[in-house]
PDB file of C-alpha atoms in Angstrom:
ATOM      1  CA  MET A 185      26.211 -65.308  91.031  1.00 68.00           C
ATOM      2  CA  GLU A 186      25.846 -66.285  87.355  1.00 85.00           C
ATOM      3  CA  ASN A 187      28.477 -68.206  85.453  1.00 90.00           C
ATOM      4  CA  GLU A 188      29.966 -66.402  82.458  1.00 89.00           C
ATOM      5  CA  GLU A 189      32.273 -67.931  79.828  1.00 89.00           C
ATOM      6  CA  LEU A 190      35.269 -65.724  78.923  1.00 84.00           C
ATOM      7  CA  PHE A 191      37.379 -65.730  75.872  1.00 88.00           C
ATOM      8  CA  PRO A 192      40.570 -63.852  76.779  1.00 83.00           C
ATOM      9  CA  ALA A 193      43.049 -62.763  74.141  1.00 85.00           C
ATOM     10  CA  ALA A 194      45.912 -63.802  76.401  1.00 80.00           C
ATOM     11  CA  ALA A 195      46.686 -65.445  79.705  1.00 73.00           C
ATOM     12  CA  PHE A 196      49.709 -64.765  81.909  1.00 70.00           C
ATOM     13  CA  ILE A 197      51.093 -67.454  84.073  1.00 68.00           C
ATOM     14  CA  PHE A 198      53.655 -66.954  86.893  1.00 67.00           C
ATOM     15  CA  ILE A 199      56.289 -69.671  86.926  1.00 69.00           C
ATOM     16  CA  GLY A 200      57.696 -68.505  90.210  1.00 68.00           C
ATOM     17  CA  ARG A 201      57.509 -65.452  92.433  1.00 79.00           C
ATOM     18  CA  ASP A 202      60.791 -65.858  94.292  1.00 86.00           C
ATOM     19  CA  PRO A 203      63.426 -63.373  93.243  1.00 89.00           C
ATOM     20  CA  ASN A 204      66.678 -64.630  91.768  1.00 89.00           C
ATOM     21  CA  THR A 205      68.815 -62.136  93.648  1.00 94.00           C
ATOM     22  CA  ALA A 206      71.128 -64.316  95.784  1.00 92.00           C
ATOM     23  CA  PHE A 207      74.121 -63.151  93.696  1.00 93.00           C
ATOM     24  CA  VAL A 208      73.752 -59.631  95.034  1.00 93.00           C
ATOM     25  CA  LYS A 209      72.629 -60.406  98.607  1.00 90.00           C
ATOM     26  CA  ASP A 210      75.901 -59.095 100.113  1.00 94.00           C
ATOM     27  CA  ILE A 211      76.140 -56.098  97.697  1.00 95.00           C
ATOM     28  CA  VAL A 212      72.741 -54.263  97.887  1.00 97.00           C
ATOM     29  CA  GLU A 213      69.991 -54.123 100.417  1.00 97.00           C
ATOM     30  CA  ALA A 214      66.970 -56.450  99.971  1.00 97.00           C
ATOM     31  CA  ASP A 215      63.763 -57.058 101.898  1.00 96.00           C
ATOM     32  CA  LYS A 216      63.094 -60.190 103.969  1.00 95.00           C
ATOM     33  CA  TRP A 217      61.870 -62.030 100.790  1.00 93.00           C
ATOM     34  CA  GLY A 218      65.034 -61.223  98.830  1.00 94.00           C
ATOM     35  CA  PHE A 219      63.567 -58.422  96.625  1.00 94.00           C
ATOM     36  CA  ILE A 220      66.012 -55.575  96.066  1.00 95.00           C
ATOM     37  CA  THR A 221      64.994 -52.294  97.786  1.00 97.00           C
ATOM     38  CA  ILE A 222      65.242 -49.209  95.678  1.00 95.00           C
ATOM     39  CA  SER A 223      64.728 -45.408  95.779  1.00 94.00           C
ATOM     40  CA  GLU A 224      62.301 -43.382  93.719  1.00 90.00           C
ATOM     41  CA  THR A 225      64.841 -43.251  90.914  1.00 91.00           C
ATOM     42  CA  MET A 226      65.242 -47.100  91.007  1.00 92.00           C
ATOM     43  CA  GLU A 227      68.684 -46.819  92.594  1.00 94.00           C
ATOM     44  CA  THR A 228      69.700 -49.518  95.087  1.00 96.00           C
ATOM     45  CA  SER A 229      71.533 -49.047  98.343  1.00 97.00           C
ATOM     46  CA  MET A 230      74.762 -48.967  96.256  1.00 95.00           C
ATOM     47  CA  GLU A 231      75.300 -45.690  94.507  1.00 94.00           C
ATOM     48  CA  GLY A 232      75.074 -45.992  90.705  1.00 92.00           C
ATOM     49  CA  VAL A 233      73.504 -49.475  90.847  1.00 93.00           C
ATOM     50  CA  PHE A 234      69.819 -49.686  89.794  1.00 93.00           C
ATOM     51  CA  ALA A 235      67.153 -52.428  89.875  1.00 92.00           C
ATOM     52  CA  ALA A 236      63.966 -52.835  87.913  1.00 90.00           C
ATOM     53  CA  GLY A 237      61.446 -55.529  87.151  1.00 90.00           C
ATOM     54  CA  ASP A 238      60.785 -58.649  89.137  1.00 89.00           C
ATOM     55  CA  ALA A 239      63.990 -58.388  91.124  1.00 91.00           C
ATOM     56  CA  ARG A 240      62.805 -55.226  93.002  1.00 92.00           C
ATOM     57  CA  GLY A 241      60.396 -55.056  95.858  1.00 91.00           C
ATOM     58  CA  GLY A 242      56.832 -53.923  94.934  1.00 88.00           C
ATOM     59  CA  SER A 243      57.054 -54.757  91.298  1.00 88.00           C
ATOM     60  CA  THR A 244      53.918 -55.707  89.331  1.00 84.00           C
ATOM     61  CA  LYS A 245      55.619 -58.726  87.777  1.00 83.00           C
ATOM     62  CA  GLN A 246      54.758 -57.607  84.227  1.00 85.00           C
ATOM     63  CA  VAL A 247      57.149 -57.166  81.296  1.00 86.00           C
ATOM     64  CA  ALA A 248      55.703 -53.822  80.225  1.00 88.00           C
ATOM     65  CA  SER A 249      56.224 -52.410  83.677  1.00 89.00           C
ATOM     66  CA  ALA A 250      59.805 -53.765  83.916  1.00 87.00           C
ATOM     67  CA  VAL A 251      60.649 -52.100  80.608  1.00 89.00           C
ATOM     68  CA  GLY A 252      59.205 -48.826  81.828  1.00 89.00           C
ATOM     69  CA  GLU A 253      61.147 -49.082  85.072  1.00 88.00           C
ATOM     70  CA  GLY A 254      64.388 -49.573  83.173  1.00 86.00           C
ATOM     71  CA  ALA A 255      63.691 -46.405  81.237  1.00 88.00           C
ATOM     72  CA  THR A 256      62.801 -44.548  84.503  1.00 85.00           C
ATOM     73  CA  ALA A 257      66.097 -45.354  86.236  1.00 82.00           C
ATOM     74  CA  GLU A 258      68.215 -42.263  86.331  1.00 78.00           C
ATOM     75  CA  PRO A 259      71.652 -41.625  87.794  1.00 72.00           C
TER      76      PRO A 259
END
């Protein structure tokens, strides 16, 4: 395998991958890692409460995706 020097326009660094969801642990369902479980419409186990971005299970951990998820949530 050859070495190749790259010149990226940007680099994205994860500070942490643990969800900060302890404040809702007794309110909505979460997976064993603490990520909030959601439906196809981004709704949590509590009717009318939605989750998007890094707090939800299966997220891509990217800002653009989180913004799109927020727009996708529908009551």
